[in-house]
Tab-separated table of C-alpha atoms in Angstrom:
chain	number	residue	atom	x	y	z
A	162	UNK	CA	50.446	83.021	11.300
A	163	UNK	CA	53.566	83.264	13.498
A	164	UNK	CA	56.138	86.067	13.067
A	165	UNK	CA	58.486	83.589	11.317
A	166	UNK	CA	56.639	82.209	8.331
A	167	UNK	CA	57.664	79.474	5.972
A	168	UNK	CA	54.417	79.525	4.005
A	169	UNK	CA	51.992	82.347	3.224
A	170	UNK	CA	48.278	81.453	3.863
A	171	UNK	CA	47.566	81.034	0.166
A	172	UNK	CA	50.610	78.784	-0.326
A	173	UNK	CA	49.626	76.609	2.662
A	174	UNK	CA	46.101	76.138	1.291
A	175	UNK	CA	47.409	75.208	-2.184
A	176	UNK	CA	49.773	72.611	-0.703
A	177	UNK	CA	46.972	71.091	1.480
A	178	UNK	CA	44.527	70.963	-1.466
A	179	UNK	CA	47.153	69.163	-3.540
A	180	UNK	CA	47.804	66.319	-1.075
A	181	UNK	CA	46.797	62.950	-2.537
A	182	UNK	CA	47.471	59.267	-2.145
A	183	UNK	CA	50.169	57.539	-4.321
A	184	UNK	CA	50.259	53.921	-5.406
A	185	UNK	CA	52.983	52.036	-3.561
A	186	UNK	CA	54.827	51.551	-6.816
A	187	UNK	CA	55.188	55.328	-7.313
A	188	UNK	CA	56.950	55.841	-3.905
A	189	UNK	CA	59.994	57.948	-4.617
A	190	UNK	CA	58.740	59.260	-8.001
A	191	UNK	CA	59.090	62.957	-8.898
A	192	UNK	CA	55.460	63.634	-7.986
A	193	UNK	CA	55.893	61.758	-4.741
A	194	UNK	CA	58.954	63.740	-3.910
A	195	UNK	CA	57.213	67.030	-4.582
A	196	UNK	CA	54.458	65.989	-2.152
A	197	UNK	CA	57.045	64.976	0.435
A	198	UNK	CA	58.486	68.492	0.177
A	199	UNK	CA	55.040	69.919	0.677
A	200	UNK	CA	54.474	67.855	3.768
A	201	UNK	CA	57.838	68.933	5.232
A	202	UNK	CA	56.812	72.614	4.709
A	203	UNK	CA	53.424	72.051	6.239
A	204	UNK	CA	54.957	70.137	9.162
A	205	UNK	CA	57.428	72.935	9.914
A	206	UNK	CA	54.752	75.658	9.601
A	207	UNK	CA	52.424	73.672	11.899
A	208	UNK	CA	55.158	73.554	14.527
A	209	UNK	CA	55.880	77.296	14.151
A	210	UNK	CA	52.178	78.091	14.540
A	211	UNK	CA	51.740	75.921	17.613
A	212	UNK	CA	54.842	77.359	19.208
A	213	UNK	CA	53.662	80.892	18.589
A	214	UNK	CA	50.158	80.034	19.957
A	215	UNK	CA	48.508	82.275	17.315
A	216	UNK	CA	45.928	79.962	15.835
A	217	UNK	CA	46.420	76.662	13.960
A	218	UNK	CA	45.846	77.373	10.241
A	219	UNK	CA	47.430	74.108	8.988
A	220	UNK	CA	45.227	72.045	11.206
A	221	UNK	CA	42.198	74.087	10.047
A	222	UNK	CA	43.105	73.575	6.371
A	223	UNK	CA	43.542	69.836	6.775
A	224	UNK	CA	40.106	69.513	8.380
A	225	UNK	CA	38.320	71.915	5.887
A	226	UNK	CA	39.705	70.109	2.845
A	227	UNK	CA	39.298	66.617	4.269
A	228	UNK	CA	42.922	65.664	4.014
A	229	UNK	CA	43.496	63.906	7.377
A	230	UNK	CA	42.428	60.551	5.861
A	231	UNK	CA	44.957	61.152	3.006
A	232	UNK	CA	47.725	61.645	5.594
A	233	UNK	CA	46.736	58.403	7.390
A	234	UNK	CA	46.787	56.409	4.154
A	235	UNK	CA	50.116	57.852	3.156
A	236	UNK	CA	51.409	56.942	6.611
A	237	UNK	CA	50.347	53.407	6.342
A	238	UNK	CA	51.620	53.101	2.741
A	239	UNK	CA	55.221	54.220	3.589
A	240	UNK	CA	55.098	51.852	6.601
A	241	UNK	CA	54.264	49.060	4.281
A	242	UNK	CA	57.065	50.136	1.919
A	243	UNK	CA	59.554	49.954	4.713
A	244	UNK	CA	58.431	46.505	5.729
A	245	UNK	CA	57.885	44.916	2.318
A	246	UNK	CA	59.914	46.698	-0.280
A	247	UNK	CA	62.979	48.200	1.538
A	248	UNK	CA	64.295	44.830	2.735
A	249	UNK	CA	63.998	43.430	-0.858
A	250	UNK	CA	65.788	46.544	-2.180
A	251	UNK	CA	68.623	46.030	0.249
A	252	UNK	CA	69.111	42.415	-0.958
A	253	UNK	CA	69.230	43.231	-4.629
A	254	UNK	CA	72.627	42.321	-5.927
A	255	UNK	CA	72.617	44.933	-8.731
A	256	UNK	CA	71.776	47.698	-6.227
A	257	UNK	CA	74.993	49.441	-5.240
A	258	UNK	CA	74.088	53.116	-4.933
A	259	UNK	CA	76.732	55.774	-4.751
A	260	UNK	CA	74.319	58.079	-2.993
A	261	UNK	CA	71.445	56.843	-0.757
A	262	UNK	CA	69.787	60.295	-0.346
A	263	UNK	CA	66.614	59.469	-2.454
A	264	UNK	CA	65.975	56.292	-0.389
A	265	UNK	CA	66.597	58.205	2.895
A	266	UNK	CA	63.896	60.674	1.867
A	267	UNK	CA	61.380	57.765	1.630
A	268	UNK	CA	62.407	56.465	5.044
A	269	UNK	CA	62.106	59.995	6.426
A	270	UNK	CA	58.600	60.362	4.881
A	271	UNK	CA	57.006	58.348	7.705
A	272	UNK	CA	58.637	60.501	10.364
A	273	UNK	CA	57.407	63.678	8.537
A	274	UNK	CA	53.781	62.530	8.487
A	275	UNK	CA	53.616	61.177	12.048
A	276	UNK	CA	55.251	64.413	13.279
A	277	UNK	CA	52.614	66.463	11.490
A	278	UNK	CA	49.845	64.283	12.809
A	279	UNK	CA	51.209	64.616	16.371
A	280	UNK	CA	51.159	68.370	16.087
A	281	UNK	CA	47.586	68.714	14.660
A	282	UNK	CA	45.880	65.773	16.527
A	283	UNK	CA	46.078	67.875	19.722
A	284	UNK	CA	42.769	69.300	18.386
A	285	UNK	CA	39.767	67.005	18.757
A	286	UNK	CA	38.194	68.063	15.437
A	287	UNK	CA	41.203	66.594	13.617
A	288	UNK	CA	40.516	63.143	15.223
A	289	UNK	CA	36.925	63.541	14.173
A	290	UNK	CA	37.789	64.460	10.583
A	291	UNK	CA	39.880	61.271	10.214
A	292	UNK	CA	36.572	59.475	9.939
A	293	UNK	CA	36.874	55.740	9.289
A	294	UNK	CA	40.732	56.005	8.913
A	295	UNK	CA	41.058	56.520	12.680
A	296	UNK	CA	40.739	52.748	12.889
A	297	UNK	CA	43.806	52.382	10.656
A	298	UNK	CA	45.598	55.005	12.734
A	299	UNK	CA	44.870	53.050	15.974
A	300	UNK	CA	46.193	49.929	14.329
A	301	UNK	CA	49.308	51.755	13.199
A	302	UNK	CA	49.904	53.095	16.720
A	303	UNK	CA	49.347	49.653	18.153
A	304	UNK	CA	51.934	48.116	15.788
A	305	UNK	CA	54.477	50.825	16.727
A	306	UNK	CA	53.908	50.538	20.503
A	307	UNK	CA	54.182	46.719	20.265
A	308	UNK	CA	57.557	47.196	18.639
A	309	UNK	CA	58.548	49.662	21.384
A	310	UNK	CA	57.666	47.164	24.151
A	311	UNK	CA	59.501	44.398	22.265
A	312	UNK	CA	62.625	46.656	22.108
A	313	UNK	CA	63.133	46.174	25.852
A	314	UNK	CA	66.009	43.901	26.424
A	315	UNK	CA	67.624	44.641	23.036
A	316	UNK	CA	68.588	48.215	24.037
A	317	UNK	CA	67.559	51.470	22.460
A	318	UNK	CA	69.433	52.790	19.492
A	319	UNK	CA	71.913	55.435	20.145
A	320	UNK	CA	71.355	58.349	17.740
A	321	UNK	CA	74.447	60.104	18.751
A	322	UNK	CA	77.253	57.510	18.524
A	323	UNK	CA	79.140	57.536	15.240
A	324	UNK	CA	79.637	54.228	13.650
A	325	UNK	CA	81.388	53.018	10.511
A	326	UNK	CA	79.688	50.673	8.011
A	327	UNK	CA	81.180	48.657	5.098
A	328	UNK	CA	78.722	50.103	2.576
A	329	UNK	CA	76.141	52.940	2.271
A	330	UNK	CA	73.164	50.463	2.441
A	331	UNK	CA	74.286	49.231	5.896
A	332	UNK	CA	74.536	52.750	7.036
A	333	UNK	CA	71.087	53.478	5.663
A	334	UNK	CA	69.591	50.440	7.411
A	335	UNK	CA	71.080	51.670	10.696
A	336	UNK	CA	69.685	55.164	10.153
A	337	UNK	CA	66.240	53.602	9.454
A	338	UNK	CA	66.441	51.742	12.739
A	339	UNK	CA	67.298	54.912	14.714
A	340	UNK	CA	64.504	56.809	12.944
A	341	UNK	CA	62.031	54.010	13.786
A	342	UNK	CA	62.571	54.595	17.430
A	343	UNK	CA	61.660	58.297	17.252
A	344	UNK	CA	58.638	57.413	15.097
A	345	UNK	CA	57.281	54.925	17.728
A	346	UNK	CA	57.511	57.744	20.371
A	347	UNK	CA	55.583	60.097	18.120
A	348	UNK	CA	52.917	57.281	17.645
A	349	UNK	CA	52.571	57.143	21.410
A	350	UNK	CA	51.637	60.879	21.452
A	351	UNK	CA	49.111	60.478	18.591
A	352	UNK	CA	47.471	57.557	20.379
A	353	UNK	CA	47.132	59.624	23.519
A	354	UNK	CA	45.323	62.413	21.592
A	355	UNK	CA	42.956	59.801	20.097
A	356	UNK	CA	42.109	58.693	23.645
A	357	UNK	CA	41.212	62.312	24.441
A	358	UNK	CA	38.210	61.731	22.107
A	359	UNK	CA	37.311	58.384	23.583
A	360	UNK	CA	33.651	59.379	24.463
A	361	UNK	CA	32.917	60.476	20.899
A	362	UNK	CA	34.726	57.598	19.043
A	363	UNK	CA	32.729	55.129	17.032
A	364	UNK	CA	31.896	51.896	18.765
A	365	UNK	CA	34.056	49.959	16.298
A	366	UNK	CA	37.149	52.144	17.153
A	367	UNK	CA	36.527	51.799	20.865
A	368	UNK	CA	36.101	48.061	20.627
A	369	UNK	CA	39.357	47.723	18.675
A	370	UNK	CA	41.292	49.752	21.255
A	371	UNK	CA	39.903	47.866	24.243
A	372	UNK	CA	39.085	44.352	23.059
A	373	UNK	CA	41.130	43.671	19.976
A	374	UNK	CA	44.363	45.389	21.080
A	375	UNK	CA	43.751	45.702	24.870
A	376	UNK	CA	45.640	48.940	24.869
A	377	UNK	CA	45.408	49.555	28.623
A	378	UNK	CA	47.527	46.455	29.244
A	379	UNK	CA	49.963	47.473	26.546
A	380	UNK	CA	50.372	50.896	28.077
A	381	UNK	CA	51.039	49.295	31.524
A	382	UNK	CA	53.936	47.352	29.871
A	383	UNK	CA	55.306	50.576	28.450
A	384	UNK	CA	55.348	52.119	31.857
A	385	UNK	CA	57.121	49.125	33.281
A	386	UNK	CA	59.828	49.077	30.733
A	387	UNK	CA	60.019	52.844	29.822
A	388	UNK	CA	62.203	52.324	26.629
A	389	UNK	CA	62.738	56.052	26.428
A	390	UNK	CA	64.860	55.823	29.658
A	391	UNK	CA	68.166	54.023	30.230
A	392	UNK	CA	71.261	53.891	32.386
A	393	UNK	CA	74.544	54.737	30.807
A	394	UNK	CA	77.799	54.772	32.786
A	395	UNK	CA	75.733	54.749	36.038
A	396	UNK	CA	73.774	57.830	35.017
A	397	UNK	CA	70.122	58.025	34.113
A	398	UNK	CA	69.427	59.154	30.600
A	399	UNK	CA	66.147	60.118	28.982
A	400	UNK	CA	65.269	60.444	25.285
A	401	UNK	CA	63.988	63.981	24.692
A	402	UNK	CA	64.219	66.315	21.752
A	403	UNK	CA	65.601	63.678	19.441
A	404	UNK	CA	68.582	62.759	21.617
A	405	UNK	CA	69.571	61.005	24.862
A	406	UNK	CA	70.109	63.421	27.666
A	407	UNK	CA	71.504	62.873	31.108
A	408	UNK	CA	68.965	63.571	33.903
A	409	UNK	CA	70.252	65.439	36.875
A	410	UNK	CA	69.578	63.673	40.245
A	411	UNK	CA	67.354	66.658	41.226
A	412	UNK	CA	65.214	66.123	38.138
A	413	UNK	CA	64.819	62.342	38.261
A	414	UNK	CA	61.386	62.495	40.006
A	415	UNK	CA	60.069	64.900	37.461
A	416	UNK	CA	57.459	63.387	35.144
A	417	UNK	CA	58.719	63.237	31.543
A	418	UNK	CA	56.486	64.119	28.588
A	419	UNK	CA	56.417	60.518	27.353
A	420	UNK	CA	55.438	59.125	30.848
A	421	UNK	CA	52.814	61.805	31.003
A	422	UNK	CA	51.392	60.731	27.660
A	423	UNK	CA	51.046	57.125	28.884
A	424	UNK	CA	49.345	58.095	32.121
A	425	UNK	CA	46.823	60.453	30.400
A	426	UNK	CA	46.020	57.678	27.781
A	427	UNK	CA	45.435	55.222	30.700
A	428	UNK	CA	43.266	57.724	32.535
A	429	UNK	CA	41.147	58.256	29.413
A	430	UNK	CA	40.737	54.531	28.570
A	431	UNK	CA	39.989	53.412	32.144
A	432	UNK	CA	37.878	56.287	33.572
A	433	UNK	CA	35.796	57.237	30.542
A	434	UNK	CA	32.137	56.132	31.054
A	435	UNK	CA	32.056	54.840	27.451
A	436	UNK	CA	35.201	52.845	27.854
A	437	UNK	CA	34.314	51.510	31.268
A	438	UNK	CA	31.089	50.127	29.846
A	439	UNK	CA	32.922	48.178	27.171
A	440	UNK	CA	36.247	47.119	28.703
A	441	UNK	CA	36.210	43.531	29.909
A	442	UNK	CA	38.210	43.320	33.117
A	443	UNK	CA	39.443	39.769	32.937
A	444	UNK	CA	41.788	38.310	35.537
A	445	UNK	CA	44.703	38.970	33.213
A	446	UNK	CA	43.682	42.656	32.692
A	447	UNK	CA	43.101	43.109	36.403
A	448	UNK	CA	46.542	41.780	37.278
A	449	UNK	CA	48.170	44.065	34.760
A	450	UNK	CA	46.287	47.123	35.773
A	451	UNK	CA	46.968	46.585	39.504
A	452	UNK	CA	50.680	46.951	38.729
A	453	UNK	CA	49.980	50.664	38.290
A	454	UNK	CA	49.504	51.154	42.061
A	455	UNK	CA	53.236	50.832	42.623
A	456	UNK	CA	53.841	53.854	40.300
A	457	UNK	CA	51.252	56.142	41.821
A	458	UNK	CA	53.440	57.790	44.361
A	459	UNK	CA	52.740	61.148	46.086
A	460	UNK	CA	55.309	62.780	43.862
A	461	UNK	CA	53.510	61.627	40.672
A	462	UNK	CA	50.045	62.701	42.090
A	463	UNK	CA	51.510	66.136	42.842
A	464	UNK	CA	52.402	66.484	39.153
A	465	UNK	CA	49.213	64.909	37.691
A	466	UNK	CA	46.500	65.477	40.411
A	467	UNK	CA	43.846	63.872	38.200
A	468	UNK	CA	45.588	60.478	38.737
A	469	UNK	CA	43.981	60.416	42.211
A	470	UNK	CA	40.801	59.296	40.387
A	471	UNK	CA	42.764	56.504	38.707
A	472	UNK	CA	44.201	55.557	42.139
A	473	UNK	CA	40.624	55.271	43.570
A	474	UNK	CA	39.512	53.157	40.497
A	475	UNK	CA	42.493	50.769	41.101
A	476	UNK	CA	41.513	50.419	44.788
A	477	UNK	CA	38.026	49.476	43.797
A	478	UNK	CA	39.362	47.197	41.068
A	479	UNK	CA	41.431	45.266	43.632
A	480	UNK	CA	38.179	44.216	45.427
A	481	UNK	CA	36.034	43.707	42.336
A	482	UNK	CA	35.237	40.348	40.726
A	483	UNK	CA	36.831	39.636	37.383
A	484	UNK	CA	34.816	39.134	34.256
A	485	UNK	CA	34.874	36.411	31.654
A	486	UNK	CA	35.538	37.474	28.051
A	487	UNK	CA	32.342	38.294	26.252
A	488	UNK	CA	31.410	36.266	23.262
A	489	UNK	CA	28.550	38.369	21.901
A	490	UNK	CA	28.271	38.560	18.061
A	491	UNK	CA	29.202	42.081	17.100
A	492	UNK	CA	29.265	43.440	13.581
A	493	UNK	CA	31.916	46.068	13.435
A	494	UNK	CA	33.913	48.051	10.996
A	495	UNK	CA	37.553	47.042	10.504
A	496	UNK	CA	40.571	49.080	9.263
A	497	UNK	CA	41.121	48.479	5.501
A	498	UNK	CA	44.047	50.471	4.320
A	499	UNK	CA	46.780	47.987	5.261
A	500	UNK	CA	44.789	45.057	4.013
A	501	UNK	CA	43.906	46.742	0.723
A	502	UNK	CA	47.478	47.867	-0.019
A	503	UNK	CA	48.803	44.348	0.817
A	504	UNK	CA	46.126	42.712	-1.408
A	505	UNK	CA	46.901	45.095	-4.293
A	506	UNK	CA	50.658	44.485	-4.156
A	507	UNK	CA	50.849	40.868	-2.995
A	508	UNK	CA	53.630	38.912	-4.865
A	509	UNK	CA	54.902	42.149	-6.445
A	510	UNK	CA	57.337	43.354	-3.840
A	511	UNK	CA	60.488	42.290	-5.847
A	512	UNK	CA	59.051	43.755	-9.008
A	513	UNK	CA	58.281	47.052	-7.178
A	514	UNK	CA	61.851	47.117	-5.781
A	515	UNK	CA	63.356	46.577	-9.228
A	516	UNK	CA	61.121	49.186	-10.760
A	517	UNK	CA	62.078	51.808	-8.171
A	518	UNK	CA	65.771	50.879	-8.481
A	519	UNK	CA	65.669	51.712	-12.108
A	520	UNK	CA	63.425	54.777	-12.047
A	521	UNK	CA	63.609	56.364	-8.643
A	522	UNK	CA	66.753	55.352	-6.715
A	523	UNK	CA	69.475	55.563	-9.375
A	524	UNK	CA	69.540	59.337	-10.056
A	525	UNK	CA	72.133	61.128	-12.122
A	526	UNK	CA	74.489	63.667	-10.591
A	527	UNK	CA	72.468	66.407	-12.193
A	528	UNK	CA	69.224	65.062	-10.587
A	529	UNK	CA	70.934	64.857	-7.175
A	530	UNK	CA	72.120	68.485	-7.450
A	531	UNK	CA	68.633	69.598	-8.429
A	532	UNK	CA	67.072	67.756	-5.554
A	533	UNK	CA	69.679	69.065	-3.125
A	534	UNK	CA	68.872	72.621	-4.287
A	535	UNK	CA	65.149	72.030	-3.720
A	536	UNK	CA	65.802	70.715	-0.193
A	537	UNK	CA	68.001	73.715	0.615
A	538	UNK	CA	65.006	75.927	-0.208
A	539	UNK	CA	62.656	73.763	1.944
A	540	UNK	CA	64.981	73.606	5.006
A	541	UNK	CA	65.676	77.221	5.613
A	542	UNK	CA	68.190	77.552	8.498
A	543	UNK	CA	66.189	80.167	10.339
A	544	UNK	CA	63.052	77.928	10.234
A	545	UNK	CA	65.031	74.823	11.307
A	546	UNK	CA	66.410	76.752	14.319
A	547	UNK	CA	62.944	77.932	15.256
A	548	UNK	CA	61.347	74.425	15.198
A	549	UNK	CA	64.258	72.771	16.888
A	550	UNK	CA	63.158	71.337	20.287
A	551	UNK	CA	66.142	72.999	22.001
A	552	UNK	CA	69.401	74.824	21.407
A	553	UNK	CA	72.210	72.638	20.012
A	554	UNK	CA	74.937	71.329	22.328
A	555	UNK	CA	78.650	71.155	21.974
A	556	UNK	CA	79.782	67.859	20.608
A	557	UNK	CA	82.723	67.815	23.047
A	558	UNK	CA	81.576	69.248	26.384
A	559	UNK	CA	77.747	69.313	25.892
A	560	UNK	CA	77.412	72.951	26.817
A	561	UNK	CA	74.989	75.071	24.767
A	562	UNK	CA	76.591	75.746	21.415
A	563	UNK	CA	76.421	78.608	18.933
A	564	UNK	CA	79.151	77.637	16.369
A	565	UNK	CA	78.886	74.915	13.738
A	566	UNK	CA	81.574	73.023	11.876
A	567	UNK	CA	81.853	75.033	8.632
A	568	UNK	CA	83.029	71.974	6.651
A	569	UNK	CA	80.239	69.445	7.200
A	570	UNK	CA	77.643	71.648	8.994
A	571	UNK	CA	76.691	68.670	11.213
A	572	UNK	CA	78.466	69.195	14.520
A	573	UNK	CA	78.109	72.128	16.926
A	574	UNK	CA	80.656	73.607	19.341
A	575	UNK	CA	80.627	76.138	22.146
A	576	UNK	CA	84.162	77.465	21.322
A	577	UNK	CA	87.187	76.873	19.074
A	578	UNK	CA	89.056	74.937	21.840
A	579	UNK	CA	86.287	72.254	21.990
A	580	UNK	CA	86.293	71.898	18.292
A	581	UNK	CA	90.103	71.307	18.187
A	582	UNK	CA	89.821	68.727	21.020
A	583	UNK	CA	86.996	66.894	19.232
A	584	UNK	CA	88.760	66.815	15.858
A	585	UNK	CA	90.559	63.533	16.387
A	586	UNK	CA	87.089	61.823	16.658
A	587	UNK	CA	85.211	64.035	14.235
A	588	UNK	CA	87.823	64.459	11.445
A	589	UNK	CA	87.120	61.377	9.357
A	590	UNK	CA	83.355	61.675	9.753
A	591	UNK	CA	83.518	65.356	8.786
A	592	UNK	CA	85.445	64.559	5.589
A	593	UNK	CA	82.954	61.848	4.568
A	594	UNK	CA	79.930	64.087	5.340
A	595	UNK	CA	81.405	66.992	3.370
A	596	UNK	CA	82.048	64.649	0.430
A	597	UNK	CA	78.494	63.393	0.538
A	598	UNK	CA	77.250	66.969	0.641
A	599	UNK	CA	79.158	67.853	-2.522
A	600	UNK	CA	77.708	64.797	-4.261
A	601	UNK	CA	74.212	65.926	-3.420
């Protein structure tokens, strides 16, 4: 374990052993909330362990107790809840919550699981322990990356700009949209780690990645549009560490982590012997893949030397004959979690929303205080600071900050002067956040 521990080894094992799948109807129930807290603790401990580079006990526990398939099913389940139940809940006329904290926890659940999977899937044995559910995870990642490509032209959500909404549900919907953007970026990393195992994946999984979803072409589109990059006020910004950051001119040629994940995934899918034997290079696929040549500059090759092999592959592809799609009869395994959950709950979405409105999302003030106390124990400040991707920045001047607004605890400042200058903008938001915190 790392020097800073959130969980003792015995506690971590107990939490992992207790992980289970919940029916969609029970999303947000007391038992479900308790498991969500467990996942948050496991997630933070996994990040601490990975940062300290002193072994990966959480990853080992998940593999030993066969809980990776459970995480995948819970991930798909909360994704379905967000698509099928949450919109119905927002439209219910009798749903006017004074506090949206319980629903926010459900929305945050997907982010917690995908973050944990991103941390542990770095190890190939985790991918192998997913067994048949790796198909469902591939489909999940494909859905997320398709949304990421589709986001191009509509702009990326700004997680830093403060906005005002007419009611709490509108604000919650906006928070869900911003959270979705970060989730899709995590899904990209998970997919890349799956491609690291491409030579040992089952034929059905490989076929789904290359034929059904044509992931190489989708990844080319991601590189073309780079939704994690934008221009704001004439300056290049990049999404890193959960926020948009301005990229200095001297750093603009530096390969970002997300670009690197796409390139490595493409390398794995196009140069693996197993993948090459099964990927049908149609005229469309050839045209898409040849677009990569424009990106393969000397600067990029200096940073990822292995891409020289990909450059040679593309040079050969330019001269190769295209193939016609194969029509062989192939019996293959298909993902079943999404289909099963949809079949089990078909026609029940409104009933589920009403049930959850009455029993999960209309808590008393005493319930909210109890839940807030439990979360205060889960999110210890020293642990949060340790797992943060970087030091906080001043809300006014963007310098590294060490002081936090004592009233709302949300904004950081480098000095008293910056806090005073920012108060005109922050004041109303601070008052509302402090009020919400007391309600919780």
